[in-house]
């Protein structure tokens, strides 16, 4: 979202696609087993929550929110057959998680095989010129390029961003793993959670979540590496910055005081 906001600040309009329809399949990225399907009610609830949160980062006036059910729900069987005819099983098995499961003789559902194609079709539907996503989405984003070529559109540029590590410093940040920081959480909880992250992942948090420039971040970590500055001091700087961003400066000041009580 930070990178998307940077594009907005440069004058671009961001098209934020909510995968309400692809969520019925479930993104198999990084999965070693078939993902359980969510109910339509749960998907709708998640979508509403997501839209509420993103505007704490994105500029509402430069954001177009689209739900991919808008174009995926109207596809007929002949449309889906046409889409699937553009790819081979061998091509889809190039995806790391599918390849791993295939080698291990673990189940891969046809439904999961459809996911990259359905997500890729999003790029066709909105005529995307640049698509941003996490590194684990690279395969799906490239499928989008392939589909755009098939539909006579200029292929989008693809920009991938590192996945933010969770509070445990090991696994990707995930609500299901309980190692996450929620944008709408209480300021005191956000501050405390950021202070709990391992020093080893602090730079990643500065680079992916904070409002500091690359030069400012490099300067801070030079202080740590060359002058033996206390990492805890800069972790406080990070925690205050994140609380201020999602709440207010007063909330950042008060949450630090509460942390020190």
PDB file of C-alpha atoms in Angstrom:
ATOM      1  CA  UNK A   1       0.000   0.000   0.000  1.00  0.00           C
ATOM      2  CA  UNK A   2       2.913   2.356   0.677  1.00  0.00           C
ATOM      3  CA  UNK A   3       4.185   1.922  -2.868  1.00  0.00           C
ATOM      4  CA  UNK A   4       0.688   2.434  -4.256  1.00  0.00           C
ATOM      5  CA  UNK A   5       0.428   5.690  -2.307  1.00  0.00           C
ATOM      6  CA  UNK A   6       3.760   6.815  -3.772  1.00  0.00           C
ATOM      7  CA  UNK A   7       2.333   6.319  -7.251  1.00  0.00           C
ATOM      8  CA  UNK A   8      -0.703   8.386  -6.248  1.00  0.00           C
ATOM      9  CA  UNK A   9       1.541  11.167  -4.957  1.00  0.00           C
ATOM     10  CA  UNK A  10       3.149  11.224  -8.409  1.00  0.00           C
ATOM     11  CA  UNK A  11      -0.264  11.808  -9.997  1.00  0.00           C
ATOM     12  CA  UNK A  12      -1.427   8.281 -10.807  1.00  0.00           C
ATOM     13  CA  UNK A  13      -4.905   6.907 -10.133  1.00  0.00           C
ATOM     14  CA  UNK A  14      -4.755   3.626  -8.219  1.00  0.00           C
ATOM     15  CA  UNK A  15      -7.256   0.917  -9.098  1.00  0.00           C
ATOM     16  CA  UNK A  16      -7.656  -1.181  -5.969  1.00  0.00           C
ATOM     17  CA  UNK A  17      -9.101  -4.582  -6.831  1.00  0.00           C
ATOM     18  CA  UNK A  18     -10.912  -6.409  -4.053  1.00  0.00           C
ATOM     19  CA  UNK A  19     -10.866 -10.112  -4.867  1.00  0.00           C
ATOM     20  CA  UNK A  20     -14.353 -10.889  -3.619  1.00  0.00           C
ATOM     21  CA  UNK A  21     -14.846 -13.490  -6.356  1.00  0.00           C
ATOM     22  CA  UNK A  22     -11.380 -15.056  -6.385  1.00  0.00           C
ATOM     23  CA  UNK A  23     -11.665 -15.331  -2.594  1.00  0.00           C
ATOM     24  CA  UNK A  24     -14.236 -18.067  -3.209  1.00  0.00           C
ATOM     25  CA  UNK A  25     -11.350 -20.127  -4.575  1.00  0.00           C
ATOM     26  CA  UNK A  26      -8.738 -18.970  -2.092  1.00  0.00           C
ATOM     27  CA  UNK A  27      -5.243 -17.875  -3.072  1.00  0.00           C
ATOM     28  CA  UNK A  28      -2.992 -20.968  -3.076  1.00  0.00           C
ATOM     29  CA  UNK A  29       0.207 -18.859  -2.857  1.00  0.00           C
ATOM     30  CA  UNK A  30       2.620 -20.446  -0.433  1.00  0.00           C
ATOM     31  CA  UNK A  31       0.150 -23.165   0.494  1.00  0.00           C
ATOM     32  CA  UNK A  32       1.208 -26.786   0.855  1.00  0.00           C
ATOM     33  CA  UNK A  33      -2.380 -28.017   0.964  1.00  0.00           C
ATOM     34  CA  UNK A  34      -5.797 -27.162  -0.438  1.00  0.00           C
ATOM     35  CA  UNK A  35      -7.147 -24.022   1.178  1.00  0.00           C
ATOM     36  CA  UNK A  36     -10.601 -24.202   2.809  1.00  0.00           C
ATOM     37  CA  UNK A  37     -13.250 -22.102   1.086  1.00  0.00           C
ATOM     38  CA  UNK A  38     -14.705 -19.056   2.813  1.00  0.00           C
ATOM     39  CA  UNK A  39     -18.428 -18.414   2.972  1.00  0.00           C
ATOM     40  CA  UNK A  40     -19.827 -15.588   0.840  1.00  0.00           C
ATOM     41  CA  UNK A  41     -20.861 -13.788   4.038  1.00  0.00           C
ATOM     42  CA  UNK A  42     -17.305 -13.962   5.405  1.00  0.00           C
ATOM     43  CA  UNK A  43     -15.864 -12.761   2.100  1.00  0.00           C
ATOM     44  CA  UNK A  44     -18.218  -9.750   2.071  1.00  0.00           C
ATOM     45  CA  UNK A  45     -17.324  -8.928   5.668  1.00  0.00           C
ATOM     46  CA  UNK A  46     -13.595  -9.117   4.914  1.00  0.00           C
ATOM     47  CA  UNK A  47     -14.013  -6.926   1.836  1.00  0.00           C
ATOM     48  CA  UNK A  48     -15.830  -4.184   3.766  1.00  0.00           C
ATOM     49  CA  UNK A  49     -13.196  -4.228   6.501  1.00  0.00           C
ATOM     50  CA  UNK A  50     -10.411  -4.033   3.946  1.00  0.00           C
ATOM     51  CA  UNK A  51     -11.911  -1.029   2.163  1.00  0.00           C
ATOM     52  CA  UNK A  52     -12.299   0.799   5.483  1.00  0.00           C
ATOM     53  CA  UNK A  53      -8.632   0.258   6.326  1.00  0.00           C
ATOM     54  CA  UNK A  54      -6.918   1.096   3.037  1.00  0.00           C
ATOM     55  CA  UNK A  55      -7.898   4.756   3.123  1.00  0.00           C
ATOM     56  CA  UNK A  56      -5.689   5.248   6.149  1.00  0.00           C
ATOM     57  CA  UNK A  57      -2.890   4.898   3.592  1.00  0.00           C
ATOM     58  CA  UNK A  58      -4.320   5.661   0.157  1.00  0.00           C
ATOM     59  CA  UNK A  59      -5.612   8.984  -1.159  1.00  0.00           C
ATOM     60  CA  UNK A  60      -9.351   8.454  -1.538  1.00  0.00           C
ATOM     61  CA  UNK A  61      -9.592  11.044  -4.333  1.00  0.00           C
ATOM     62  CA  UNK A  62      -7.078   9.108  -6.437  1.00  0.00           C
ATOM     63  CA  UNK A  63      -8.407   5.622  -5.731  1.00  0.00           C
ATOM     64  CA  UNK A  64     -10.873   3.606  -7.774  1.00  0.00           C
ATOM     65  CA  UNK A  65     -12.161   0.575  -5.850  1.00  0.00           C
ATOM     66  CA  UNK A  66     -13.321  -2.353  -7.975  1.00  0.00           C
ATOM     67  CA  UNK A  67     -14.577  -5.809  -6.966  1.00  0.00           C
ATOM     68  CA  UNK A  68     -13.544  -8.563  -9.362  1.00  0.00           C
ATOM     69  CA  UNK A  69     -16.944 -10.209  -9.023  1.00  0.00           C
ATOM     70  CA  UNK A  70     -18.028  -7.408 -11.366  1.00  0.00           C
ATOM     71  CA  UNK A  71     -16.417  -9.181 -14.336  1.00  0.00           C
ATOM     72  CA  UNK A  72     -15.745 -12.716 -13.113  1.00  0.00           C
ATOM     73  CA  UNK A  73     -19.323 -13.457 -12.035  1.00  0.00           C
ATOM     74  CA  UNK A  74     -20.643 -12.851 -15.566  1.00  0.00           C
ATOM     75  CA  UNK A  75     -18.208 -15.190 -17.335  1.00  0.00           C
ATOM     76  CA  UNK A  76     -19.930 -18.073 -19.115  1.00  0.00           C
ATOM     77  CA  UNK A  77     -18.501 -21.570 -19.418  1.00  0.00           C
ATOM     78  CA  UNK A  78     -17.384 -20.818 -22.979  1.00  0.00           C
ATOM     79  CA  UNK A  79     -15.472 -17.768 -21.673  1.00  0.00           C
ATOM     80  CA  UNK A  80     -13.718 -19.863 -19.024  1.00  0.00           C
ATOM     81  CA  UNK A  81     -12.860 -22.537 -21.610  1.00  0.00           C
ATOM     82  CA  UNK A  82     -11.359 -19.819 -23.814  1.00  0.00           C
ATOM     83  CA  UNK A  83      -9.263 -18.508 -20.918  1.00  0.00           C
ATOM     84  CA  UNK A  84      -8.000 -21.941 -19.909  1.00  0.00           C
ATOM     85  CA  UNK A  85      -7.113 -22.756 -23.528  1.00  0.00           C
ATOM     86  CA  UNK A  86      -4.451 -20.047 -23.358  1.00  0.00           C
ATOM     87  CA  UNK A  87      -2.394 -21.994 -20.802  1.00  0.00           C
ATOM     88  CA  UNK A  88      -1.040 -25.496 -20.363  1.00  0.00           C
ATOM     89  CA  UNK A  89      -0.787 -27.579 -17.208  1.00  0.00           C
ATOM     90  CA  UNK A  90       2.990 -27.491 -17.688  1.00  0.00           C
ATOM     91  CA  UNK A  91       2.902 -23.672 -17.581  1.00  0.00           C
ATOM     92  CA  UNK A  92       0.813 -23.623 -14.399  1.00  0.00           C
ATOM     93  CA  UNK A  93       3.121 -26.166 -12.766  1.00  0.00           C
ATOM     94  CA  UNK A  94       5.959 -23.659 -13.157  1.00  0.00           C
ATOM     95  CA  UNK A  95       4.442 -21.973 -10.132  1.00  0.00           C
ATOM     96  CA  UNK A  96       6.645 -22.917  -7.170  1.00  0.00           C
ATOM     97  CA  UNK A  97       3.942 -24.086  -4.763  1.00  0.00           C
ATOM     98  CA  UNK A  98       2.136 -26.114  -7.434  1.00  0.00           C
ATOM     99  CA  UNK A  99       5.414 -27.680  -8.572  1.00  0.00           C
ATOM    100  CA  UNK A 100       6.356 -28.607  -5.010  1.00  0.00           C
ATOM    101  CA  UNK A 101       2.980 -30.212  -4.350  1.00  0.00           C
ATOM    102  CA  UNK A 102       3.101 -32.066  -7.674  1.00  0.00           C
ATOM    103  CA  UNK A 103       6.553 -33.494  -6.897  1.00  0.00           C
ATOM    104  CA  UNK A 104       5.367 -34.536  -3.432  1.00  0.00           C
ATOM    105  CA  UNK A 105       2.191 -36.075  -4.895  1.00  0.00           C
ATOM    106  CA  UNK A 106       0.112 -33.685  -2.754  1.00  0.00           C
ATOM    107  CA  UNK A 107      -3.393 -32.714  -3.954  1.00  0.00           C
ATOM    108  CA  UNK A 108      -3.810 -29.737  -6.293  1.00  0.00           C
ATOM    109  CA  UNK A 109      -7.410 -28.947  -7.138  1.00  0.00           C
ATOM    110  CA  UNK A 110      -8.540 -27.734 -10.559  1.00  0.00           C
ATOM    111  CA  UNK A 111     -10.146 -24.853  -8.693  1.00  0.00           C
ATOM    112  CA  UNK A 112      -6.722 -23.761  -7.430  1.00  0.00           C
ATOM    113  CA  UNK A 113      -5.310 -24.061 -10.945  1.00  0.00           C
ATOM    114  CA  UNK A 114      -7.916 -21.535 -12.046  1.00  0.00           C
ATOM    115  CA  UNK A 115      -6.851 -18.949  -9.462  1.00  0.00           C
ATOM    116  CA  UNK A 116      -3.847 -17.467 -11.338  1.00  0.00           C
ATOM    117  CA  UNK A 117      -5.926 -17.251 -14.519  1.00  0.00           C
ATOM    118  CA  UNK A 118      -8.841 -15.548 -12.768  1.00  0.00           C
ATOM    119  CA  UNK A 119      -6.510 -13.077 -11.040  1.00  0.00           C
ATOM    120  CA  UNK A 120      -4.694 -12.483 -14.305  1.00  0.00           C
ATOM    121  CA  UNK A 121      -8.001 -11.670 -15.989  1.00  0.00           C
ATOM    122  CA  UNK A 122      -8.389  -8.790 -13.525  1.00  0.00           C
ATOM    123  CA  UNK A 123      -5.594  -7.029 -15.426  1.00  0.00           C
ATOM    124  CA  UNK A 124      -7.521  -7.433 -18.676  1.00  0.00           C
ATOM    125  CA  UNK A 125     -10.750  -6.146 -17.125  1.00  0.00           C
ATOM    126  CA  UNK A 126      -9.225  -2.906 -15.801  1.00  0.00           C
ATOM    127  CA  UNK A 127      -6.659  -2.538 -18.631  1.00  0.00           C
ATOM    128  CA  UNK A 128      -3.861  -2.300 -16.101  1.00  0.00           C
ATOM    129  CA  UNK A 129      -0.626  -0.614 -17.175  1.00  0.00           C
ATOM    130  CA  UNK A 130       1.286  -1.287 -13.930  1.00  0.00           C
ATOM    131  CA  UNK A 131       0.401  -3.907 -11.329  1.00  0.00           C
ATOM    132  CA  UNK A 132       1.837  -4.052  -7.833  1.00  0.00           C
ATOM    133  CA  UNK A 133       1.906  -7.137  -5.660  1.00  0.00           C
ATOM    134  CA  UNK A 134       3.888  -9.121  -3.133  1.00  0.00           C
ATOM    135  CA  UNK A 135       6.801 -11.269  -4.268  1.00  0.00           C
ATOM    136  CA  UNK A 136       4.668 -14.387  -3.802  1.00  0.00           C
ATOM    137  CA  UNK A 137       2.269 -12.999  -6.437  1.00  0.00           C
ATOM    138  CA  UNK A 138       4.869 -12.789  -9.219  1.00  0.00           C
ATOM    139  CA  UNK A 139       3.525 -15.811 -11.118  1.00  0.00           C
ATOM    140  CA  UNK A 140      -0.052 -14.487 -11.044  1.00  0.00           C
ATOM    141  CA  UNK A 141       1.068 -11.021 -12.157  1.00  0.00           C
ATOM    142  CA  UNK A 142       2.954 -12.489 -15.113  1.00  0.00           C
ATOM    143  CA  UNK A 143      -0.133 -14.508 -16.059  1.00  0.00           C
ATOM    144  CA  UNK A 144      -1.903 -11.142 -16.217  1.00  0.00           C
ATOM    145  CA  UNK A 145       0.681  -9.943 -18.748  1.00  0.00           C
ATOM    146  CA  UNK A 146       0.163 -13.081 -20.836  1.00  0.00           C
ATOM    147  CA  UNK A 147      -3.606 -12.622 -20.866  1.00  0.00           C
ATOM    148  CA  UNK A 148      -3.357  -8.964 -21.835  1.00  0.00           C
ATOM    149  CA  UNK A 149      -1.278  -9.949 -24.874  1.00  0.00           C
ATOM    150  CA  UNK A 150      -3.910 -12.556 -25.809  1.00  0.00           C
ATOM    151  CA  UNK A 151      -6.617  -9.875 -25.605  1.00  0.00           C
ATOM    152  CA  UNK A 152      -4.632  -7.383 -27.694  1.00  0.00           C
ATOM    153  CA  UNK A 153      -3.702  -5.103 -24.792  1.00  0.00           C
ATOM    154  CA  UNK A 154      -0.224  -3.727 -24.017  1.00  0.00           C
ATOM    155  CA  UNK A 155       1.226  -5.994 -21.294  1.00  0.00           C
ATOM    156  CA  UNK A 156       1.398  -4.383 -17.875  1.00  0.00           C
ATOM    157  CA  UNK A 157       4.610  -3.668 -16.029  1.00  0.00           C
ATOM    158  CA  UNK A 158       4.940  -5.739 -12.864  1.00  0.00           C
ATOM    159  CA  UNK A 159       6.381  -4.456  -9.591  1.00  0.00           C
ATOM    160  CA  UNK A 160       6.771  -6.866  -6.694  1.00  0.00           C
ATOM    161  CA  UNK A 161       7.339  -5.868  -3.096  1.00  0.00           C
ATOM    162  CA  UNK A 162       8.836  -7.920  -0.248  1.00  0.00           C
ATOM    163  CA  UNK A 163       6.419  -9.602   2.125  1.00  0.00           C
ATOM    164  CA  UNK A 164       6.337  -8.031   5.588  1.00  0.00           C
ATOM    165  CA  UNK A 165       7.512 -10.458   8.250  1.00  0.00           C
ATOM    166  CA  UNK A 166       5.233 -10.824  11.267  1.00  0.00           C
ATOM    167  CA  UNK A 167       5.925  -9.968  14.894  1.00  0.00           C
ATOM    168  CA  UNK A 168       7.631 -13.335  15.388  1.00  0.00           C
ATOM    169  CA  UNK A 169      10.323 -12.316  12.901  1.00  0.00           C
ATOM    170  CA  UNK A 170       9.943 -15.617  11.037  1.00  0.00           C
ATOM    171  CA  UNK A 171       6.610 -16.035   9.241  1.00  0.00           C
ATOM    172  CA  UNK A 172       4.815 -13.572   6.983  1.00  0.00           C
ATOM    173  CA  UNK A 173       2.480 -11.256   8.848  1.00  0.00           C
ATOM    174  CA  UNK A 174      -0.879 -12.965   9.100  1.00  0.00           C
ATOM    175  CA  UNK A 175      -3.995 -12.569  11.197  1.00  0.00           C
ATOM    176  CA  UNK A 176      -4.438 -16.341  11.249  1.00  0.00           C
ATOM    177  CA  UNK A 177      -0.956 -16.751  12.756  1.00  0.00           C
ATOM    178  CA  UNK A 178      -1.592 -14.034  15.336  1.00  0.00           C
ATOM    179  CA  UNK A 179       1.652 -12.248  14.436  1.00  0.00           C
ATOM    180  CA  UNK A 180       0.080  -9.153  12.921  1.00  0.00           C
ATOM    181  CA  UNK A 181      -0.432  -5.457  13.656  1.00  0.00           C
ATOM    182  CA  UNK A 182      -3.894  -4.214  12.722  1.00  0.00           C
ATOM    183  CA  UNK A 183      -4.262  -0.745  11.220  1.00  0.00           C
ATOM    184  CA  UNK A 184      -7.385  -0.135  13.319  1.00  0.00           C
ATOM    185  CA  UNK A 185      -5.911  -1.445  16.545  1.00  0.00           C
ATOM    186  CA  UNK A 186      -5.635   0.638  19.689  1.00  0.00           C
ATOM    187  CA  UNK A 187      -2.578   2.977  19.478  1.00  0.00           C
ATOM    188  CA  UNK A 188      -1.143   1.498  22.683  1.00  0.00           C
ATOM    189  CA  UNK A 189      -1.367  -2.000  21.224  1.00  0.00           C
ATOM    190  CA  UNK A 190       0.286  -0.923  17.976  1.00  0.00           C
ATOM    191  CA  UNK A 191       3.138   0.766  19.852  1.00  0.00           C
ATOM    192  CA  UNK A 192       3.674  -2.238  22.110  1.00  0.00           C
ATOM    193  CA  UNK A 193       3.604  -4.704  19.229  1.00  0.00           C
ATOM    194  CA  UNK A 194       6.161  -2.746  17.210  1.00  0.00           C
ATOM    195  CA  UNK A 195       8.439  -2.571  20.248  1.00  0.00           C
ATOM    196  CA  UNK A 196       8.247  -6.371  20.460  1.00  0.00           C
ATOM    197  CA  UNK A 197       9.627  -7.110  16.985  1.00  0.00           C
ATOM    198  CA  UNK A 198      13.105  -8.675  16.789  1.00  0.00           C
ATOM    199  CA  UNK A 199      15.914  -6.242  15.971  1.00  0.00           C
ATOM    200  CA  UNK A 200      16.702  -8.380  12.918  1.00  0.00           C
ATOM    201  CA  UNK A 201      13.496  -7.336  11.109  1.00  0.00           C
ATOM    202  CA  UNK A 202      13.416  -3.700  12.208  1.00  0.00           C
ATOM    203  CA  UNK A 203      14.919  -2.401   8.965  1.00  0.00           C
ATOM    204  CA  UNK A 204      12.278  -4.203   6.907  1.00  0.00           C
ATOM    205  CA  UNK A 205       9.564  -2.483   8.962  1.00  0.00           C
ATOM    206  CA  UNK A 206      11.206   0.908   8.404  1.00  0.00           C
ATOM    207  CA  UNK A 207      11.431   0.290   4.664  1.00  0.00           C
ATOM    208  CA  UNK A 208       7.967  -1.196   4.132  1.00  0.00           C
ATOM    209  CA  UNK A 209       5.756   0.565   6.680  1.00  0.00           C
ATOM    210  CA  UNK A 210       7.309   3.819   7.916  1.00  0.00           C
ATOM    211  CA  UNK A 211       7.196   7.300   6.388  1.00  0.00           C
ATOM    212  CA  UNK A 212      10.987   7.722   6.456  1.00  0.00           C
ATOM    213  CA  UNK A 213      13.012   8.127   3.262  1.00  0.00           C
ATOM    214  CA  UNK A 214      15.658   5.628   2.163  1.00  0.00           C
ATOM    215  CA  UNK A 215      18.413   8.098   3.120  1.00  0.00           C
ATOM    216  CA  UNK A 216      16.954   8.618   6.591  1.00  0.00           C
ATOM    217  CA  UNK A 217      16.686   4.875   7.146  1.00  0.00           C
ATOM    218  CA  UNK A 218      20.274   4.307   6.006  1.00  0.00           C
ATOM    219  CA  UNK A 219      21.464   7.037   8.359  1.00  0.00           C
ATOM    220  CA  UNK A 220      19.703   5.440  11.336  1.00  0.00           C
ATOM    221  CA  UNK A 221      21.118   2.007  10.642  1.00  0.00           C
ATOM    222  CA  UNK A 222      24.599   3.423  10.131  1.00  0.00           C
ATOM    223  CA  UNK A 223      24.284   4.744  13.679  1.00  0.00           C
ATOM    224  CA  UNK A 224      23.437   1.251  14.893  1.00  0.00           C
ATOM    225  CA  UNK A 225      26.092  -0.574  12.882  1.00  0.00           C
ATOM    226  CA  UNK A 226      29.002   1.864  13.121  1.00  0.00           C
ATOM    227  CA  UNK A 227      28.407   3.769  16.339  1.00  0.00           C
ATOM    228  CA  UNK A 228      26.767   1.009  18.386  1.00  0.00           C
ATOM    229  CA  UNK A 229      23.602   3.061  18.886  1.00  0.00           C
ATOM    230  CA  UNK A 230      20.886   1.282  20.858  1.00  0.00           C
ATOM    231  CA  UNK A 231      18.398  -0.344  18.422  1.00  0.00           C
ATOM    232  CA  UNK A 232      15.656   0.160  21.015  1.00  0.00           C
ATOM    233  CA  UNK A 233      15.851   3.931  20.503  1.00  0.00           C
ATOM    234  CA  UNK A 234      15.140   3.601  16.780  1.00  0.00           C
ATOM    235  CA  UNK A 235      12.451   1.019  17.434  1.00  0.00           C
ATOM    236  CA  UNK A 236      10.671   3.710  19.459  1.00  0.00           C
ATOM    237  CA  UNK A 237      11.051   6.084  16.540  1.00  0.00           C
ATOM    238  CA  UNK A 238       9.465   3.446  14.313  1.00  0.00           C
ATOM    239  CA  UNK A 239       6.614   2.708  16.720  1.00  0.00           C
ATOM    240  CA  UNK A 240       5.759   6.404  17.106  1.00  0.00           C
ATOM    241  CA  UNK A 241       5.870   6.946  13.349  1.00  0.00           C
ATOM    242  CA  UNK A 242       3.471   4.068  12.669  1.00  0.00           C
ATOM    243  CA  UNK A 243       1.024   5.098  15.406  1.00  0.00           C
ATOM    244  CA  UNK A 244       1.065   8.703  14.164  1.00  0.00           C
ATOM    245  CA  UNK A 245       0.429   7.548  10.628  1.00  0.00           C
ATOM    246  CA  UNK A 246      -2.614   5.439  11.444  1.00  0.00           C
ATOM    247  CA  UNK A 247      -3.946   7.553  14.320  1.00  0.00           C
ATOM    248  CA  UNK A 248      -2.394  10.920  15.276  1.00  0.00           C
ATOM    249  CA  UNK A 249       0.685  12.596  16.722  1.00  0.00           C
ATOM    250  CA  UNK A 250      -1.023  12.893  20.114  1.00  0.00           C
ATOM    251  CA  UNK A 251      -1.811   9.180  20.046  1.00  0.00           C
ATOM    252  CA  UNK A 252       1.844   8.427  19.274  1.00  0.00           C
ATOM    253  CA  UNK A 253       3.072  10.537  22.196  1.00  0.00           C
ATOM    254  CA  UNK A 254       0.528   9.084  24.604  1.00  0.00           C
ATOM    255  CA  UNK A 255       1.168   5.489  23.536  1.00  0.00           C
ATOM    256  CA  UNK A 256       4.882   5.916  24.238  1.00  0.00           C
ATOM    257  CA  UNK A 257       4.087   7.288  27.693  1.00  0.00           C
ATOM    258  CA  UNK A 258       1.761   4.360  28.334  1.00  0.00           C
ATOM    259  CA  UNK A 259       4.462   1.941  27.201  1.00  0.00           C
ATOM    260  CA  UNK A 260       6.911   3.438  29.715  1.00  0.00           C
ATOM    261  CA  UNK A 261       4.511   3.254  32.658  1.00  0.00           C
TER     262      UNK A 261
END
